[in-house]
Coordinates of C-alpha atoms and ligand atoms in Angstrom, one line a residue:
Chain A
X1 CA 0.0 -0.2 -0.2
X2 CA 2.9 2.7 0.6
X3 CA 4.8 2.0 -2.1
X4 CA 2.2 2.3 -4.6
X5 CA 1.0 5.8 -2.6
X6 CA 4.4 6.5 -2.7
X7 CA 4.0 6.0 -6.7
X8 CA 0.6 8.2 -6.7
X9 CA 2.3 11.2 -5.1
X10 CA 5.4 11.0 -7.3
X11 CA 3.3 10.8 -10.3
X12 CA 1.1 13.8 -9.2
X13 CA 4.3 15.9 -8.2
X14 CA 5.9 15.1 -11.8
X15 CA 2.3 16.5 -13.3
X16 CA 2.6 19.0 -11.6
X17 CA 6.4 20.2 -12.5
X18 CA 5.4 19.2 -16.2
X19 CA 2.4 21.8 -16.2
X20 CA 4.7 24.3 -14.5
X21 CA 7.5 23.7 -17.5
X22 CA 4.9 24.0 -20.3
X23 CA 3.4 27.4 -18.5
X24 CA 7.0 28.7 -18.6
X25 CA 7.2 27.4 -22.2
X26 CA 4.5 29.0 -23.6
X27 CA 5.4 32.5 -21.8
X28 CA 8.9 32.3 -23.4
X29 CA 7.1 31.2 -26.9
X30 CA 4.9 34.3 -26.5
X31 CA 8.3 36.3 -25.9
X32 CA 10.3 34.9 -28.5
X33 CA 6.9 35.8 -31.0
X34 CA 6.8 39.3 -29.8
X35 CA 10.6 40.1 -30.8
X36 CA 10.0 38.2 -33.8
X37 CA 7.3 40.7 -34.9
X38 CA 9.7 43.9 -33.8
X39 CA 12.3 42.5 -35.8
X40 CA 10.3 41.8 -38.9
X41 CA 9.3 45.4 -38.7
X42 CA 13.0 47.0 -38.3
X43 CA 13.8 44.4 -41.5
X44 CA 11.2 45.4 -43.5
X45 CA 12.3 49.2 -43.4
X46 CA 16.1 48.2 -44.0
X47 CA 15.0 46.4 -46.7
X48 CA 13.2 49.5 -48.4
X49 CA 16.5 51.0 -48.3
X50 CA 18.7 48.6 -50.0
X51 CA 15.8 47.5 -52.7
X52 CA 17.1 50.7 -54.4
X53 CA 19.8 48.9 -55.8
X54 CA 17.8 45.7 -56.5
X55 CA 15.4 44.7 -59.5
X56 CA 12.2 45.6 -59.5
X57 CA 10.9 42.4 -57.9
X58 CA 11.7 43.8 -54.7
X59 CA 12.8 40.3 -53.2
X60 CA 15.4 40.8 -50.8
X61 CA 18.8 38.9 -51.1
X62 CA 17.8 36.5 -48.1
X63 CA 14.4 35.7 -50.0
X64 CA 16.0 35.2 -53.5
X65 CA 18.2 32.3 -51.7
X66 CA 15.3 31.3 -49.6
X67 CA 13.1 30.5 -52.5
X68 CA 15.8 30.4 -55.1
X69 CA 14.1 26.9 -56.5
X70 CA 10.7 28.7 -57.3
X71 CA 12.6 31.2 -58.9
X72 CA 14.5 29.0 -61.3
X73 CA 11.0 27.6 -62.2
X74 CA 10.2 28.8 -66.0
X75 CA 6.6 28.9 -65.4
X76 CA 6.8 29.9 -62.0
X77 CA 10.1 32.6 -61.6
X78 CA 10.3 35.8 -60.0
X79 CA 7.0 37.2 -61.4
X80 CA 5.4 34.3 -59.7
X81 CA 7.2 34.9 -56.5
X82 CA 6.9 38.5 -56.2
X83 CA 3.4 38.1 -56.6
X84 CA 3.0 35.4 -53.7
X85 CA 4.9 37.6 -51.5
X86 CA 2.0 40.3 -51.9
X87 CA -0.5 38.1 -51.5
X88 CA -2.6 36.4 -48.6
X89 CA -4.5 33.3 -47.7
X90 CA -6.8 32.6 -44.9
X91 CA -7.2 28.8 -43.9
X92 CA -10.1 28.0 -42.2
X93 CA -9.6 24.9 -39.8
X94 CA -6.2 24.1 -38.5
X95 CA -7.3 20.4 -38.8
X96 CA -6.2 17.2 -41.0
X97 CA -6.7 19.5 -44.3
X98 CA -5.4 22.8 -42.7
X99 CA -2.4 20.9 -41.4
X100 CA -0.2 20.4 -44.4
X101 CA -2.0 23.1 -46.2
X102 CA -0.6 25.6 -43.7
X103 CA 2.9 23.9 -43.8
X104 CA 3.2 24.7 -47.5
X105 CA 1.7 27.8 -47.3
X106 CA 4.6 28.9 -44.8
X107 CA 7.1 27.6 -46.5
X108 CA 6.3 29.2 -50.1
X109 CA 6.7 32.9 -49.3
X110 CA 3.5 34.0 -48.7
X111 CA 2.6 37.7 -47.5
X112 CA 0.5 36.6 -45.1
X113 CA -1.6 33.7 -43.8
X114 CA -4.6 33.7 -41.3
X115 CA -5.8 30.9 -39.3
X116 CA -9.0 30.1 -38.2
X117 CA -9.7 27.4 -35.4
X118 CA -11.3 27.5 -31.6
X119 CA -10.5 24.2 -31.0
X120 CA -7.5 23.0 -29.0
X121 CA -5.3 20.1 -29.8
X122 CA -6.0 16.6 -28.5
X123 CA -4.0 13.2 -28.9
X124 CA -6.3 11.9 -31.0
X125 CA -5.8 14.6 -33.9
X126 CA -2.0 13.7 -34.2
X127 CA -2.0 11.0 -36.9
X128 CA -3.4 13.1 -39.4
X129 CA -2.8 17.1 -38.1
X130 CA 0.6 16.7 -38.5
X131 CA 1.2 20.4 -38.1
X132 CA 0.7 19.9 -34.3
X133 CA 3.0 17.8 -31.8
X134 CA 2.6 16.2 -28.7
X135 CA 3.6 19.0 -26.5
X136 CA 0.6 21.2 -27.8
X137 CA -1.9 18.8 -26.5
X138 CA -4.4 20.7 -24.8
X139 CA -3.0 24.3 -26.4
X140 CA -5.0 26.1 -29.1
X141 CA -4.7 24.7 -32.4
X142 CA -3.9 28.6 -33.9
X143 CA -1.1 28.6 -31.2
X144 CA 0.4 25.4 -32.5
X145 CA -0.3 25.8 -35.8
X146 CA 1.4 29.5 -36.2
X147 CA 4.3 28.3 -33.7
X148 CA 5.0 25.1 -36.6
X149 CA 4.5 27.7 -39.5
X150 CA 7.1 30.2 -38.1
X151 CA 9.4 27.8 -37.4
X152 CA 9.9 27.0 -40.9
X153 CA 9.6 30.7 -41.8
X154 CA 9.9 33.3 -39.6
X155 CA 9.5 36.4 -42.5
X156 CA 5.7 35.2 -43.2
X157 CA 3.3 37.6 -41.4
X158 CA 0.8 35.0 -39.3
X159 CA -2.5 36.1 -38.0
X160 CA -4.1 34.0 -35.1
X161 CA -8.0 34.1 -35.2
X162 CA -8.9 31.6 -32.4
X163 CA -12.4 31.6 -32.9
X164 CA -15.0 29.7 -35.0
X165 CA -16.4 31.5 -38.2
X166 CA -19.7 32.7 -37.6
X167 CA -21.5 35.4 -39.7
X168 CA -20.8 38.0 -36.7
X169 CA -17.1 37.6 -37.4
X170 CA -16.6 36.1 -41.2
X171 CA -16.9 39.5 -43.2
X172 CA -14.6 41.1 -41.0
X173 CA -12.0 38.3 -41.2
X174 CA -12.4 37.1 -44.4
X175 CA -12.1 40.5 -46.0
X176 CA -8.6 40.9 -45.2
X177 CA -7.4 38.5 -47.2
X178 CA -7.2 37.6 -51.0
X179 CA -7.7 33.8 -51.2
X180 CA -9.6 31.7 -48.7
X181 CA -8.8 27.6 -48.0
X182 CA -12.0 26.0 -46.8
X183 CA -10.4 23.1 -44.4
X184 CA -13.3 22.5 -42.0
X185 CA -15.5 19.6 -41.4
X186 CA -18.7 20.7 -41.0
X187 CA -21.6 21.4 -43.6
X188 CA -22.8 24.7 -42.1
X189 CA -19.3 26.2 -42.2
X190 CA -18.9 25.4 -45.8
X191 CA -22.3 26.9 -46.7
X192 CA -21.4 30.0 -44.4
X193 CA -17.7 29.8 -46.0
X194 CA -19.1 30.0 -49.4
X195 CA -21.6 32.6 -48.6
X196 CA -19.0 35.1 -47.2
X197 CA -16.7 34.6 -50.1
X198 CA -19.4 35.3 -52.6
X199 CA -20.4 38.2 -50.9
X200 CA -16.7 39.6 -50.7
X201 CA -15.7 38.6 -54.3
X202 CA -12.9 35.9 -52.9
X203 CA -11.8 32.6 -54.4
X204 CA -12.3 29.6 -52.3
X205 CA -10.1 26.7 -52.0
X206 CA -12.2 23.8 -51.0
X207 CA -11.2 20.5 -49.7
X208 CA -12.8 17.7 -47.9
X209 CA -11.9 14.5 -47.0
X210 CA -13.5 11.2 -44.6
X211 CA -12.6 7.6 -44.8
X212 CA -10.4 7.0 -47.8
X213 CA -12.0 9.3 -49.8
X214 CA -11.2 13.2 -51.0
X215 CA -12.9 16.0 -52.7
X216 CA -11.2 19.2 -54.0
X217 CA -12.2 21.9 -56.3
X218 CA -12.0 26.1 -56.5
X219 CA -15.4 27.8 -56.3
X220 CA -16.4 31.5 -56.7
X221 CA -13.1 31.5 -59.1
X222 CA -13.6 34.3 -62.1
X223 CA -16.8 33.5 -62.6
X224 CA -17.0 29.8 -61.7
X225 CA -19.8 28.2 -60.0
X226 CA -19.9 28.7 -56.1
X227 CA -20.8 25.6 -53.7
X228 CA -24.6 26.7 -53.8
X229 CA -24.5 26.4 -57.6
X230 CA -23.7 22.8 -56.9
X231 CA -25.7 22.1 -53.9
X232 CA -28.3 24.4 -53.6
X233 CA -30.3 22.5 -50.8
X234 CA -28.1 20.8 -47.9
X235 CA -28.1 17.1 -47.7
X236 CA -29.9 15.3 -44.8
X237 CA -27.9 15.4 -41.6
X238 CA -27.5 11.8 -41.4
X239 CA -25.3 12.0 -45.0
X240 CA -23.1 14.2 -43.1
X241 CA -20.3 12.3 -41.6
X242 CA -17.6 13.5 -39.6
X243 CA -13.9 12.7 -38.7
X244 CA -14.8 12.0 -35.5
X245 CA -17.8 9.5 -36.2
X246 CA -16.6 8.1 -39.0
X247 CA -13.1 7.6 -39.1
X248 CA -10.4 8.9 -41.6
X249 CA -7.2 7.5 -43.0
X250 CA -5.0 10.3 -41.8
X251 CA -2.8 11.0 -45.3
X252 CA -6.1 11.2 -47.0
X253 CA -6.6 15.1 -45.7
X254 CA -2.9 15.4 -46.1
X255 CA -3.1 14.8 -49.7
X256 CA -6.2 17.1 -50.2
X257 CA -4.9 19.4 -48.1
X258 CA -1.5 19.7 -49.7
X259 CA -3.7 20.0 -53.0
X260 CA -5.6 23.2 -51.8
X261 CA -2.3 24.8 -51.2
X262 CA -0.9 24.2 -54.7
X263 CA -4.6 25.6 -55.8
X264 CA -4.0 28.5 -53.5
X265 CA -0.1 29.1 -54.6
X266 CA -1.0 29.1 -58.6
X267 CA -3.9 31.5 -57.7
X268 CA -1.8 34.1 -56.0
X269 CA 0.9 33.7 -58.2
X270 CA -1.1 33.9 -61.3
X271 CA 0.6 30.5 -62.9
X272 CA -1.5 27.8 -64.2
X273 CA -5.2 26.8 -64.4
X274 CA -6.9 26.6 -61.2
X275 CA -9.4 23.8 -60.6
X276 CA -12.4 25.5 -61.4
X277 CA -15.7 24.2 -63.1
X278 CA -13.6 20.9 -62.3
X279 CA -13.8 18.4 -59.2
X280 CA -11.2 16.5 -58.3
X281 CA -12.2 13.1 -56.4
X282 CA -9.8 10.7 -54.9
X283 CA -10.6 7.0 -54.0
X284 CA -6.8 5.8 -52.0
X285 CA -8.3 2.5 -51.7
X286 CA -8.1 2.0 -55.3
X287 CA -5.5 4.6 -56.1
X288 CA -8.4 6.5 -58.2
X289 CA -8.0 10.2 -58.9
X290 CA -10.6 11.7 -61.4
X291 CA -10.9 15.0 -62.5
X292 CA -14.7 15.9 -63.3
X293 CA -16.2 18.8 -65.1
X294 CA -18.8 20.4 -63.4
X295 CA -21.5 22.4 -64.2
X296 CA -20.7 26.6 -64.4
X297 CA -22.1 29.4 -62.3
X298 CA -25.8 29.0 -62.0
X299 CA -28.2 31.6 -63.2
X300 CA -30.9 30.3 -60.1
X301 CA -28.1 30.5 -57.7
X302 CA -29.4 31.8 -54.6
X303 CA -26.4 33.7 -53.6
X304 CA -24.0 34.0 -56.8
X305 CA -26.7 34.2 -59.3
X306 CA -27.9 36.8 -61.9
X307 CA -31.0 37.5 -59.9
X308 CA -29.5 37.3 -56.6
X309 CA -29.4 40.1 -54.3
X310 CA -27.4 38.1 -51.4
X311 CA -25.9 41.2 -49.4
X312 CA -23.6 41.4 -46.4
X313 CA -26.7 42.2 -44.5
X314 CA -28.6 39.1 -46.1
X315 CA -25.3 37.0 -44.9
X316 CA -25.5 38.6 -40.9
X317 CA -29.0 37.5 -40.9
X318 CA -28.8 33.8 -42.2
X319 CA -29.1 30.9 -39.7
X320 CA -26.8 28.1 -41.5
X321 CA -27.2 25.8 -38.4
X322 CA -30.8 25.8 -39.2
X323 CA -30.3 25.8 -43.1
X324 CA -28.3 22.4 -42.4
X325 CA -29.7 21.3 -39.6
X326 CA -26.2 20.6 -37.9
X327 CA -24.3 22.3 -35.2
X328 CA -21.4 24.9 -36.6
X329 CA -19.3 23.8 -33.1
X330 CA -18.0 20.2 -33.3
X331 CA -19.1 19.6 -29.9
X332 CA -21.2 16.2 -30.4
X333 CA -25.2 16.3 -30.5
X334 CA -26.8 15.4 -26.6
X335 CA -30.1 13.9 -27.9
X336 CA -33.1 13.5 -25.4
X337 CA -35.4 11.1 -26.9
X338 CA -36.1 9.2 -23.5
X339 CA -37.5 9.9 -20.0
X340 CA -35.6 9.3 -17.3
X341 CA -37.3 6.6 -16.4
X342 CA -35.6 4.7 -19.4
X343 CA -32.2 5.6 -18.6
X344 CA -29.6 4.5 -16.1
X345 CA -25.9 6.2 -15.6
X346 CA -22.9 4.3 -16.2
X347 CA -22.1 4.3 -12.4
X348 CA -25.8 3.0 -11.7
X349 CA -25.1 0.3 -14.2
X350 CA -21.9 -0.5 -12.6
X351 CA -24.0 -1.0 -9.4
X352 CA -25.9 -3.2 -10.6
X353 CA -22.7 -5.6 -12.1
X354 CA -21.8 -5.6 -8.6
X355 CA -24.9 -6.9 -7.0
X356 CA -25.5 -9.4 -9.8
X357 CA -28.2 -8.3 -10.9
X358 CA -29.9 -10.7 -13.9
X359 CA -29.2 -8.7 -17.2
X360 CA -28.6 -8.3 -20.7
X361 CA -26.6 -5.6 -22.4
X362 CA -27.0 -5.0 -26.0
X363 CA -24.3 -2.6 -27.3
X364 CA -25.4 -0.7 -30.5
X365 CA -22.4 0.6 -31.9
X366 CA -20.8 -1.3 -35.4
X367 CA -19.2 -4.3 -35.3
X368 CA -15.5 -2.5 -36.5
X369 CA -16.4 0.0 -33.1
X370 CA -17.2 -3.1 -31.1
X371 CA -14.1 -4.3 -31.8
X372 CA -11.9 -1.5 -30.5
X373 CA -13.3 -1.7 -27.1
X374 CA -16.1 -2.9 -25.4
X375 CA -18.0 -3.6 -21.8
X376 CA -17.7 -6.8 -20.2
X377 CA -20.3 -9.7 -21.5
X378 CA -22.0 -6.8 -23.9
X379 CA -23.6 -8.4 -26.6
X380 CA -22.9 -6.4 -30.0
X381 CA -26.0 -5.8 -32.3
X382 CA -25.5 -2.6 -34.4
X383 CA -28.4 -0.7 -34.5
X384 CA -29.3 -1.1 -38.3
X385 CA -29.4 -4.9 -37.5
X386 CA -31.8 -4.7 -34.3
X387 CA -34.7 -5.7 -36.2
X388 CA -33.2 -8.4 -37.9
X389 CA -31.6 -10.1 -34.8
X390 CA -34.8 -9.8 -32.3
X391 CA -34.5 -13.5 -31.6
X392 CA -30.7 -13.2 -30.5
X393 CA -32.1 -10.5 -27.7
X394 CA -34.8 -12.8 -26.5
X395 CA -32.8 -15.7 -26.5
X396 CA -29.9 -13.9 -24.4
X397 CA -32.7 -12.4 -22.1
X398 CA -33.9 -16.4 -21.7
X399 CA -30.5 -17.7 -20.8
X400 CA -30.4 -14.8 -17.7
X401 CA -33.8 -16.0 -16.4
X402 CA -33.8 -16.7 -12.6
X403 CA -34.6 -20.7 -12.0
X404 CA -37.1 -19.6 -9.7
X405 CA -40.2 -16.9 -10.4
X406 CA -38.1 -14.0 -9.8
X407 CA -38.2 -11.2 -12.0
X408 CA -37.7 -11.5 -15.4
X409 CA -33.7 -10.0 -16.3
X410 CA -33.0 -6.5 -17.6
X411 CA -32.4 -5.3 -20.8
X412 CA -29.9 -2.5 -21.0
X413 CA -28.4 -0.6 -24.3
X414 CA -25.2 1.2 -24.8
X415 CA -23.4 2.9 -27.5
X416 CA -20.7 5.4 -27.8
X417 CA -22.0 8.6 -26.4
X418 CA -25.5 7.7 -25.4
X419 CA -27.5 9.0 -28.6
X420 CA -27.8 5.6 -30.8
X421 CA -28.5 3.9 -27.4
X422 CA -31.6 6.2 -27.2
X423 CA -32.9 5.4 -31.0
X424 CA -32.6 1.9 -30.3
X425 CA -34.6 1.4 -26.9
X426 CA -37.3 3.5 -28.9
X427 CA -37.3 0.6 -31.3
X428 CA -36.9 -2.2 -28.7
X429 CA -40.2 -0.7 -27.2
X430 CA -42.0 -1.1 -30.3
X431 CA -40.7 -4.1 -30.6
X432 CA -42.0 -5.5 -27.4
X433 CA -39.1 -4.8 -25.1
X434 CA -40.9 -2.4 -23.3
X435 CA -38.7 -2.3 -20.1
X436 CA -35.4 -1.9 -22.3
X437 CA -33.2 1.4 -20.8
X438 CA -29.9 3.1 -22.1
X439 CA -27.1 3.9 -20.1
X440 CA -26.7 7.9 -20.4
X441 CA -23.5 8.9 -22.2
X442 CA -22.7 5.7 -23.7
X443 CA -19.3 4.1 -22.6
X444 CA -17.8 7.4 -22.7
X445 CA -19.6 8.4 -19.7
X446 CA -18.4 4.7 -18.4
X447 CA -14.9 6.1 -19.1
X448 CA -15.4 9.0 -17.0
X449 CA -17.3 8.1 -14.3
X450 CA -16.6 4.5 -13.7
X451 CA -13.4 3.5 -14.9
X452 CA -10.8 6.0 -16.1
X453 CA -8.6 3.3 -17.5
X454 CA -11.4 2.4 -20.0
X455 CA -10.0 3.3 -23.7
X456 CA -11.4 6.1 -25.4
X457 CA -11.5 6.8 -29.3
Chain B
X1 CA -27.2 -2.4 -72.8
X2 CA -23.9 -2.5 -70.4
X3 CA -23.2 0.2 -68.1
X4 CA -20.7 1.0 -65.2
X5 CA -22.1 2.3 -62.1
X6 CA -20.1 3.5 -59.6
X7 CA -21.0 4.7 -55.8
X8 CA -18.6 7.3 -53.9
X9 CA -18.8 9.5 -50.7
X10 CA -20.1 6.7 -48.6
X11 CA -23.4 6.2 -51.0
X12 CA -21.5 2.6 -51.5
X13 CA -22.8 1.9 -48.0
X14 CA -26.3 1.5 -49.6
X15 CA -25.5 -1.0 -51.7
X16 CA -23.7 -3.9 -49.9
X17 CA -20.1 -1.5 -49.7
X18 CA -19.7 -2.3 -53.2
X19 CA -18.5 0.7 -55.1
X20 CA -18.2 -0.5 -58.8
X21 CA -21.1 -2.2 -60.7
X22 CA -21.0 -3.4 -64.5
X23 CA -24.7 -3.9 -65.3
X24 CA -26.7 -4.8 -68.1
X25 CA -29.9 -2.8 -68.3
X26 CA -32.8 -3.2 -70.4
X27 CA -34.0 0.1 -71.7
X28 CA -37.3 -1.5 -73.0
X29 CA -38.2 -1.4 -76.8
X30 CA -35.4 1.4 -77.4
X31 CA -31.8 0.9 -77.0
X32 CA -31.5 4.0 -75.3
X33 CA -32.4 4.6 -71.8
X34 CA -33.0 7.7 -69.7
X35 CA -31.3 8.9 -66.6
X36 CA -34.7 9.2 -64.9
X37 CA -35.5 5.0 -65.7
X38 CA -31.8 4.4 -64.6
X39 CA -32.6 6.1 -61.0
X40 CA -35.3 3.7 -60.8
X41 CA -33.9 0.5 -62.2
X42 CA -30.7 1.5 -58.9
X43 CA -33.2 2.0 -56.5
X44 CA -34.7 -1.4 -57.2
X45 CA -32.1 -3.3 -57.7
X46 CA -29.0 -1.9 -56.1
X47 CA -29.9 0.0 -53.3
X48 CA -30.1 -2.5 -50.3
X49 CA -31.1 -0.2 -47.4
X50 CA -32.1 3.5 -46.7
X51 CA -33.1 4.4 -50.1
X52 CA -34.1 7.7 -48.4
X53 CA -30.3 8.5 -48.5
X54 CA -30.3 7.9 -52.5
X55 CA -33.4 9.4 -53.8
X56 CA -35.9 12.2 -53.0
X57 CA -38.8 12.4 -55.0
X58 CA -38.1 11.3 -58.7
X59 CA -34.2 12.6 -58.5
X60 CA -31.1 11.8 -56.3
X61 CA -31.3 13.6 -52.7
X62 CA -29.6 16.7 -52.1
X63 CA -25.9 16.7 -51.9
X64 CA -25.0 14.0 -54.4
X65 CA -23.4 14.7 -57.3
X66 CA -24.4 12.3 -60.7
X67 CA -21.5 12.1 -63.5
X68 CA -22.2 10.9 -66.5
X69 CA -18.6 9.9 -68.3
X70 CA -17.2 12.0 -65.9
X71 CA -19.3 15.1 -66.5
X72 CA -21.9 16.6 -64.3
X73 CA -25.3 15.6 -65.2
X74 CA -26.7 19.0 -65.2
X75 CA -24.6 19.5 -68.4
X76 CA -26.2 16.5 -70.6
X77 CA -29.6 17.1 -69.3
X78 CA -30.0 16.0 -65.4
X79 CA -32.8 13.3 -65.6
X80 CA -33.2 13.8 -69.5
X81 CA -29.8 12.5 -69.9
X82 CA -29.9 9.5 -72.7
X83 CA -27.4 7.0 -71.7
X84 CA -25.7 4.9 -74.3
X85 CA -24.1 1.7 -74.0
X86 CA -20.7 1.4 -71.9
X87 CA -21.6 4.9 -70.4
X88 CA -19.8 5.0 -66.6
X89 CA -22.3 6.6 -64.2
X90 CA -20.9 8.2 -61.1
X91 CA -23.2 8.6 -57.6
X92 CA -21.0 10.7 -55.3
X93 CA -22.0 12.1 -52.0
X94 CA -20.4 15.6 -51.2
X95 CA -18.1 15.0 -48.3
X96 CA -17.6 17.6 -44.9
X97 CA -14.7 15.9 -43.4
X98 CA -11.7 17.2 -42.7
Ligands
LIG1 ZN1 -23.3 30.2 -56.6

């Protein structure tokens, strides 16, 4: 006992020390970043003086050396680089798509980069959000991303917008940049960013990735279509998958994010043909890349069409969450479909196990989720299979039936977060299992309230 | 008539997770078939679950892009597009993740 207490004390002491050191480090980072900003101010003043002796492109000797491989490209050259250095790009979302996009944008010699993100870095982001590292877990993504960009290139001007893009701040933020990269992960943000870009006349480089697939196109570029020309109506909410729910192979958003940086660089430097009026579809499983021709600007489009009068005022008043029936924030939805009589907490369920209560626990997550981790003795019947496998539930209950004429065994349902379990209980009630109940908050609340060592994902 | 039908962006989940289907469809008396008829054929013969995730009314649900030979069907007449032997039709759901 004594030695394990000692270990616990040691662990909490070490944690406190780590915390204190992290705080010191972020103080030092802030001081460094302030000094660098000052230094950049001074340098740009001295550069003006030296420029008298240089060519008209205005690139300093340092910048010529840094970007020499760009300058030697006949199709890019001094002209492309010079345009790039006077251009600015806003990246909305410093996640799986934004990470590689930002790294390349920081490296390429853009004048100004803006980063919008309200989130903090989490351990389960790192497999795909390669701009962040372990030391930044718990810190804002904009801080982590800006620090990584400045490590590559201390001459680029980075503006951190640590907030979600909303109708209240979007016009103000987006108007400060020439090009916008949509690297977000949800439908309302995609409509919001599109409309804002149309109102302000900014080209929009739009990328998306989920599972093993990715998509890329450029909207609102020189009379080309906007997002709404293609998708005037939002898809049903059940068709919108997020990486946090559906999974994604890390390198897939990486590829799309790199292509987003490429398209932004082409637009900023006026080099090549941006992917407007065309869409790139990546299927990484079969390594197939398709580039398809999409419709042009639609005259009927509600925001960019000939007869549309979508003004900044309309934009500010538009309810994107209502339009798409999806919240802008990443926080998972918490449904409340059942009355409290049909729900128990994870702690209560634990008590019932300890008391040896006869029961059956049905886990309604998909099979590949169940394989990651599950509660003891749980029976896996995915939500979509319940009706087909009613017989399995009945026989499991029968097996638990005590020999005496005691009360019949209880039926509990669990899922990941406590939404599907409620849907399942509603269905089970209809199918005749009138006493079925769900565990509030799913296995995530089990991990939080009962067993902190229980893995979450 | 021989057609290749491809499903992507998650729509393959509606047809037993198979992405590519090489199919023979009968356009009736004529040797041609419209996209409108093909949609109903797909719904009857390939879609195994949640048909409302594929169609709404007479057409595909919002958020699905339809491509006929790598070209947006808006450019070929949408539901009225006339299909020919060996055409490749892609149904792809728009992605939002990132
Ligand atoms: Zn439009």
